[in-house]
Structure formats: C-alpha cells, structure tokens
Coordinates of C-alpha atoms in Angstrom, one line a residue:
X1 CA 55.6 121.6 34.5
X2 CA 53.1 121.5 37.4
X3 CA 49.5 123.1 35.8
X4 CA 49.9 126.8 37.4
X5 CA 47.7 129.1 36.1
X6 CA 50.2 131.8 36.2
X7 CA 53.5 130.2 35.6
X8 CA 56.8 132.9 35.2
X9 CA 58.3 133.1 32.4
X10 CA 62.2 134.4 32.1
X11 CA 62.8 136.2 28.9
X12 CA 66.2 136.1 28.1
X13 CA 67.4 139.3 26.2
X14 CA 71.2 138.8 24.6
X15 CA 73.0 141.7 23.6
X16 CA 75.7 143.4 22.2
X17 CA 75.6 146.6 20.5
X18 CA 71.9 146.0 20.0
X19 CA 70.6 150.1 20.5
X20 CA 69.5 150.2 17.1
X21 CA 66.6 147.9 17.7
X22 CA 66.7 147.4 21.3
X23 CA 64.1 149.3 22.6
X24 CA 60.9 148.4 19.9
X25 CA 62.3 145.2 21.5
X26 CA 61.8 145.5 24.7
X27 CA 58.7 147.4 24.4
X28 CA 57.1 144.3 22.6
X29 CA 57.5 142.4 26.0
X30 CA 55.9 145.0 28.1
X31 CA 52.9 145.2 25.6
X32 CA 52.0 141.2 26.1
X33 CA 49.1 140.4 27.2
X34 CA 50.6 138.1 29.6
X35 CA 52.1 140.0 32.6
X36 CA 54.0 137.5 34.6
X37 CA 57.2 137.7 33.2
X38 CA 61.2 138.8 33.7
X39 CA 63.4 139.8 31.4
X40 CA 66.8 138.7 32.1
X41 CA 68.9 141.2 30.4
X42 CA 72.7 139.7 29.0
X43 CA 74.7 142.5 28.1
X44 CA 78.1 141.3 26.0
X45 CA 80.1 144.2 26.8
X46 CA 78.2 146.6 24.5
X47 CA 79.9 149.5 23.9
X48 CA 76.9 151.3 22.3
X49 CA 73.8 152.4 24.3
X50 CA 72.7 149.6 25.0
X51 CA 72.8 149.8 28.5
X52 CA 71.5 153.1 28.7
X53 CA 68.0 151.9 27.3
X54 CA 67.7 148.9 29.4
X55 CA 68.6 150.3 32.5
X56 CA 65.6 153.1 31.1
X57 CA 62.7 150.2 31.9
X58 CA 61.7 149.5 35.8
X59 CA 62.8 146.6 38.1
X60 CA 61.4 143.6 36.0
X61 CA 64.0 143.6 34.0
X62 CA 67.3 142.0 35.5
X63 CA 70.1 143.5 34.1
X64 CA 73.7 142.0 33.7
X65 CA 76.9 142.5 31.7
X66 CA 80.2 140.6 31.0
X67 CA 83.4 142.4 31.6
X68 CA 84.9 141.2 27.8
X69 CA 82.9 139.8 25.0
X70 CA 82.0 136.0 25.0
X71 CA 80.4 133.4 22.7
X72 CA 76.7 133.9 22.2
X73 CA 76.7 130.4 23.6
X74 CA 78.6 130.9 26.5
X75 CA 76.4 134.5 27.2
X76 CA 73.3 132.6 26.6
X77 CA 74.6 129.8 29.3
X78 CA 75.0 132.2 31.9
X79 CA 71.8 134.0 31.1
X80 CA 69.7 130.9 31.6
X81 CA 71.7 130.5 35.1
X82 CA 70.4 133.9 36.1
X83 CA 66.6 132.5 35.0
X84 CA 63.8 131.7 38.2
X85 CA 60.9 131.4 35.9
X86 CA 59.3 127.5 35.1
X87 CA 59.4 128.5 31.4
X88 CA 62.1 130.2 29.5
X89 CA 61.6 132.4 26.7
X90 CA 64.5 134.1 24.1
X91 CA 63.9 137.4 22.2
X92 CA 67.4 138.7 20.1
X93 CA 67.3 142.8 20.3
X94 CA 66.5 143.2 16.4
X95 CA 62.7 141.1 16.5
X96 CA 59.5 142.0 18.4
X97 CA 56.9 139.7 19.8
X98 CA 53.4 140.2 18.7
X99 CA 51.4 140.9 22.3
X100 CA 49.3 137.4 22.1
X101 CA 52.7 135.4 22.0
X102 CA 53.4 134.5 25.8
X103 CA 49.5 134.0 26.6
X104 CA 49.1 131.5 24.1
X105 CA 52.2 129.9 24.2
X106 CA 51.5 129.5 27.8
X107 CA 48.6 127.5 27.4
X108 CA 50.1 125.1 25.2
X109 CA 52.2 124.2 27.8
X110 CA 49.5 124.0 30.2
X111 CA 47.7 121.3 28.0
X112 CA 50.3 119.4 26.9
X113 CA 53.3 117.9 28.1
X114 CA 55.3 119.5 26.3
X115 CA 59.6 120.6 26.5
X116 CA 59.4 123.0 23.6
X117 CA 56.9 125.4 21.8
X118 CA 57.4 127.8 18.6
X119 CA 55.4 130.3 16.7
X120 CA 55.0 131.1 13.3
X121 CA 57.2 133.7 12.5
X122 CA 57.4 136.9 9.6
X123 CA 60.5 137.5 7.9
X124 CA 61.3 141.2 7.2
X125 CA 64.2 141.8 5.2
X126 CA 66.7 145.4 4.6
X127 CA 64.1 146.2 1.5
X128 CA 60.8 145.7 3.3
X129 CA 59.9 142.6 1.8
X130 CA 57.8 140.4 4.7
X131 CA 57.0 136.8 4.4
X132 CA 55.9 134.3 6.6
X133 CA 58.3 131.0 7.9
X134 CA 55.3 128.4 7.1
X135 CA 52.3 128.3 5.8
X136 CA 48.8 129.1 7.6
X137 CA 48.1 125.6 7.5
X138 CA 51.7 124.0 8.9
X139 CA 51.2 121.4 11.3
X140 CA 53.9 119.9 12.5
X141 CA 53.6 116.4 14.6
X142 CA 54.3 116.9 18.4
X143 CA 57.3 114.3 17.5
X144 CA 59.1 117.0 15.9
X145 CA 62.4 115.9 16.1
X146 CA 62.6 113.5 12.5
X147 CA 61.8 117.0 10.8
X148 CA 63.9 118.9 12.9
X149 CA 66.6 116.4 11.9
X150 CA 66.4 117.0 8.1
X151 CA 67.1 121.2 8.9
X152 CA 66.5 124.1 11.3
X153 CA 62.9 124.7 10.7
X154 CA 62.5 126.9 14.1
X155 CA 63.2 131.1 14.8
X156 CA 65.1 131.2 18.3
X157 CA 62.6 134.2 19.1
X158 CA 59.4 132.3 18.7
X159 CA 61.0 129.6 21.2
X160 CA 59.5 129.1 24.4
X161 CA 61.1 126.0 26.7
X162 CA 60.5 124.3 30.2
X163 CA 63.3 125.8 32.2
X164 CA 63.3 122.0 34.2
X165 CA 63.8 120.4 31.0
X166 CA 66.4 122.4 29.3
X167 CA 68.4 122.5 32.9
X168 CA 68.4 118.8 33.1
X169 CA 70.5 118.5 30.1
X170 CA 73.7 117.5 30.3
X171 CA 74.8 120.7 28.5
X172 CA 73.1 123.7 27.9
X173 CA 73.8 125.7 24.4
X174 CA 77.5 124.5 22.7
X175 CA 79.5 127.4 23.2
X176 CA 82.0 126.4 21.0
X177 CA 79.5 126.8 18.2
X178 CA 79.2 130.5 16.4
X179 CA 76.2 130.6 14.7
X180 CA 74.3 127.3 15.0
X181 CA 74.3 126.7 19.2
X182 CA 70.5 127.3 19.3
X183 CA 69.6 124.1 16.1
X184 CA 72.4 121.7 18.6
X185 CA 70.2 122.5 21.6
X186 CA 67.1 122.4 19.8
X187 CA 67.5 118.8 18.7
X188 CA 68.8 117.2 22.2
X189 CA 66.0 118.9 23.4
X190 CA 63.3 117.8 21.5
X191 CA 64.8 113.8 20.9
X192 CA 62.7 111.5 22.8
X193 CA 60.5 114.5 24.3
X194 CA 56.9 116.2 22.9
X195 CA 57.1 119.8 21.6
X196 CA 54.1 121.9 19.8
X197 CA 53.8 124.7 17.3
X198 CA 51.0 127.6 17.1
X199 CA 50.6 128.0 13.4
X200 CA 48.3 130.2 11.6
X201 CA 48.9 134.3 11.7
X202 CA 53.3 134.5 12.8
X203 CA 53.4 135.3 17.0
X204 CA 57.4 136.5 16.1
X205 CA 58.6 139.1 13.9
X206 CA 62.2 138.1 12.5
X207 CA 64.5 141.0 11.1
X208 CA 67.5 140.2 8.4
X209 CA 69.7 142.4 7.6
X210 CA 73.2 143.2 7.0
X211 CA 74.4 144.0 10.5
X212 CA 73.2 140.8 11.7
X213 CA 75.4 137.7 12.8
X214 CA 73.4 135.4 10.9
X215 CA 73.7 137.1 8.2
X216 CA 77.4 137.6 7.8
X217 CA 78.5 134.0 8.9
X218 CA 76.5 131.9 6.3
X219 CA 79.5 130.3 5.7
X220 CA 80.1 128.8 8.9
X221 CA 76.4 126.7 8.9
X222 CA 77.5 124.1 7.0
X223 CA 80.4 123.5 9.0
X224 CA 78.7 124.0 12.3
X225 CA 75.6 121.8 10.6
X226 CA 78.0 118.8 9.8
X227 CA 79.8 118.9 13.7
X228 CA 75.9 119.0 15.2
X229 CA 75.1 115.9 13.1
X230 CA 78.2 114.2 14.4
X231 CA 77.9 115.4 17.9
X232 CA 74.6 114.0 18.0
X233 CA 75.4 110.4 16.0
X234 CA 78.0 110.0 18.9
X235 CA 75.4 111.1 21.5
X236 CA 72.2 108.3 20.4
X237 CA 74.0 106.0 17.6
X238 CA 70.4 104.7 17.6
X239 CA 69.4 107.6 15.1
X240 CA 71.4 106.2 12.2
X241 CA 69.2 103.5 11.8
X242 CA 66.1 104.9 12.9
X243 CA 66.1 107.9 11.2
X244 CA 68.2 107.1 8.4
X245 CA 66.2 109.2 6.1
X246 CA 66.4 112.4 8.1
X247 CA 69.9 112.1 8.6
X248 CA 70.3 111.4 4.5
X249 CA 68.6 115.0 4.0
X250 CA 70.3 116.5 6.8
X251 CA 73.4 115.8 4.6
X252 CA 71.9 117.0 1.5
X253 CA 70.8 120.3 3.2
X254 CA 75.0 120.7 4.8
X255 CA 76.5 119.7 0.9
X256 CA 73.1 122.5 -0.2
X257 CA 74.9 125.4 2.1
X258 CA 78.3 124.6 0.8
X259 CA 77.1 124.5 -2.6
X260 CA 76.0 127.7 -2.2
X261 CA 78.9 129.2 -0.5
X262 CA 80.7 128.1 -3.6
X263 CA 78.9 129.3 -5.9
X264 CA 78.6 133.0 -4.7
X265 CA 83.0 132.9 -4.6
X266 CA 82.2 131.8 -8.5
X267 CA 83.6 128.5 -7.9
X268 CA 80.6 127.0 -10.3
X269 CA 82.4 123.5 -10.9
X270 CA 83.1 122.6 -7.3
X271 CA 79.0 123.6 -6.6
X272 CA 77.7 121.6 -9.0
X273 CA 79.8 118.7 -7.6
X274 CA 78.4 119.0 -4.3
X275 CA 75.0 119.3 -5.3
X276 CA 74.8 116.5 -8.5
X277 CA 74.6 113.5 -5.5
X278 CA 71.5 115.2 -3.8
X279 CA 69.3 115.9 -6.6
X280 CA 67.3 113.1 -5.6
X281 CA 67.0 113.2 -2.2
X282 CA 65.7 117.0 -2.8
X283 CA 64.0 117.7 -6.1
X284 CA 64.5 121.8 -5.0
X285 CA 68.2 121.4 -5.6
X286 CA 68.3 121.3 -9.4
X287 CA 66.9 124.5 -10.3
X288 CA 69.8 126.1 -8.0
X289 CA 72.1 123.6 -10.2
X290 CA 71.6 124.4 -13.1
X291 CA 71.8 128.2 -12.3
X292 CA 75.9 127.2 -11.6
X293 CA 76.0 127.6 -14.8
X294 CA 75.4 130.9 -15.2
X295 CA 76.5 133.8 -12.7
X296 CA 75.4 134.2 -9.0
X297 CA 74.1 137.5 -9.3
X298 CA 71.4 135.8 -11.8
X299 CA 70.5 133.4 -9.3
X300 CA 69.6 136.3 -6.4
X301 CA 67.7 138.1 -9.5
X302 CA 65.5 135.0 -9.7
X303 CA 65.1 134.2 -6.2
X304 CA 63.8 138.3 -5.7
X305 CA 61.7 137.6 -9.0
X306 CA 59.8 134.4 -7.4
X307 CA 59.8 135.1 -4.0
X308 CA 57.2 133.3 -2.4
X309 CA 54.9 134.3 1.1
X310 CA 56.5 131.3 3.0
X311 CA 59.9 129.8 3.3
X312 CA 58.4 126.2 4.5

C-alpha cells in the first residue's frame, strides 16, 4: 500500500436477520476515532429489520441486498466487489469495535508491509462470562502463517486486509465452504506474505451465542478444516515438507473437533479413538480423553469450573 496518511477503509457489514445486534454495531464504526471510512452494507435477503436500521444511518454507508439468500462466501465475494477503499475491514452484525481499532490498525499498515492485521479480541458468551482470545503478552511473528497452519487463531472482526492483496488472489473467500471460508482465505493470504497483530487490551468484542452460525454448525469445522488442509496441500505441495509439523497439528486439532462432536452424541468409544493418536502431538488432549469416560455434560461442568481469562 502506497504510505497515505489517510488511506480509506471499506467495512464490510454482512447480514441476515442481524436487527437484534445490528445497530450497537454499526454505531461502533461511527464512534472510531478514525473517520475515513465506508461501510459496505450486504444484506442476505433479511426478512427482519434489518434494512430498516441501516438505511436509518447517512450516505457513508453503501447499502445492498440479494434478491434470495446466498453463501456467506458468496455474499462476502460480492461485498468485497462493491469495496473502493485501499484497506478492507469485516465487522459481523453481533460484535462491536472498540473506537481505537481502525486508527491503530491503520498505522500498522503504514509501517510495515504488511497483507493482513488482527486485534486482540474479548469473548462474551449468552451468560455474561468475557474473556480475552490471547494473552496481554501474545506476540505472534510477522510470519504468521506456520501458526496459522496448526488452527484458526484469528476473529474475522478484528481482521483488517490490503484490498490489492486480497483482490489479486486467484480466489476470493470459498463459497462452497459454510462456516470456515474466512481460516481458507486467511491462510492463502498470509503464505509467503507479512501480517502483524496489536496485542495487549482486545480492539474487537466477539459475541457467542445460540443464534449464531458458528455456533450451531460446530460439526461442520472439522470437515470444512480437513478440505482447507487439502485444498491448500494441492495449492503449494511444498508445505508438506516444510511445515510438516504444522500440518501434523493441524490434523490433531480436525481428529480434536470430531472427537468432540462424538462425544457430545455419547459416542465415547469412537472419541477416544480419534483422540488416543494425538495425545502426543497435543498434551491438552488427554484431559478431554479421559473425560470420554464419563458423560459430556461432566466435561462442560469442568470447562465452566476452570475457565480461564484467555483462550490462547
């Protein structure tokens, strides 16, 4: 990106059925710091009143909507097509920006030449419990694609990317992924190229809950986890050797979600199965292994009991 002291940013808003939330949203962009901005507003044939509140804002937001519902993918492809800014920013309609984040995301990518930058980011779940995605400290190395390898470590929302960079790939987001498309973008983004984080207090503000698609398609990450690492094997066959170890806990991580997802359908046996190989490669896997042993419902009553102020 050429060193402009203002540089645009697009902020891509997708939605559907988002009114809940929307508008704490959207009123978490107006309150940055940083005023050079557009929203570009992706409405998936919301049938709620969604509409309503974003037409509600003045002209800097750019509204559009589909005619029948699409992938979030596909949505977010055609957003980003409807993007002039040089950097290119994602908020979901359920999390909020603190008003620092574009301002000092901004001048990362003014120092640095960078392709991606992310922000610490607080977890608030359905029963008010808050906790931070890393640690104070985190650092992670501008290289960050041998840890992003190993796992999604990064919160679409605390994303900012150089719109040039993103629109020279060869594809955009997957739209034939459900719940995943942002980790498959993520990763061809990032390989070969220089990225940053912004650690210390969290810039993004992450909401679970039940409603969410994230939430209610847990089962589909493995799946869409083990087609990425395939996708991407194909793509730069060089990775197998060079990051052998990555890859070996990326495959941990995939066998760790369907562990999981068996073990909350009380399938206990075929859990364990997946998870006995991995206990090596990730020391955090036998606790949950030897909870397979009991019930599910005493394995969430230990992971409430000992939650922690980080995830990473």
């Amino acid at each position: 990106m050429d060193k402009k002291e203002q540089p645009l940013v697009s902020v891509i808003v997708n939605c559907y059925n988002g009114e809940k939330y929307l508008q704490e949203a959207i009123d978490s962009v107006y309150a940055q710091t940083y005023k050079n901005w557009e929203i570009v507003f992706w409405d998936n044939a919301s049938t709620d009143r969604s509409a309503e509140i974003a037409k509600s804002y003045e002209s800097k937001i750019k509204y559009f909507k589909c005619d029948t519902n699409i992938s979030l993918g596909k949505a977010r492809n055609k957003a980003i097509e409807k993007c002039n800014g040089d950097l290119i920013a994602f908020l979901d309609t359920d999390d909020i920006w603190a008003p620092e984040k574009l301002v000092k995301q901004i001048s990362e990518f003014c120092n640095k030449d960078i392709v991606l930058n992310f922000t610490n980011t607080k977890y608030i779940n359905d029963d008010g419990v808050k906790y931070n995605l890393y640690k104070k400290s985190k650092v992670f190395n501008i290289n960050l694609f041998p840890r992003l390898l190993e796992s999604n470590i990064i919160c679409l929302s605390s994303v900012m990317i150089l719109s040039e960079a993103v629109k020279q790939l060869s594809e955009l987001f997957d739209d034939t992924l459900m719940v995943s498309e942002e980790y498959d973008l993520f990763l061809r983004l990032a390989y070969g190229k220089r990225c940053s984080y912004i650690n210390g207090n969290p810039l993004t503000i992450y909401r679970m809950h039940n409603e969410s698609l994230t939430y209610n398609n847990k089962l589909l990450f493995p799946e869409e986890n083990k087609l990425i690492l395939n996708k991407l094997i194909k793509m730069y066959p060089e990775i197998s050797i060079k990051y052998k170890k990555a890859i070996r806990k990326n495959i941990a991580n995939i066998e760790f979600l369907y562990a999981m997802g068996e073990f909350r359908l009380n399938n206990r046996i075929s859990s364990r199965r997946r998870l006995f190989p991995h206990l090596k490669t990730n020391k955090k896997f036998i606790i949950p292994y030897f909870f397979t042993f009991t019930d599910f419902k005493y394995f969430e009553f230990f992971l409430k009991l000992v939650n922690k102020q980080h995830l990473i």
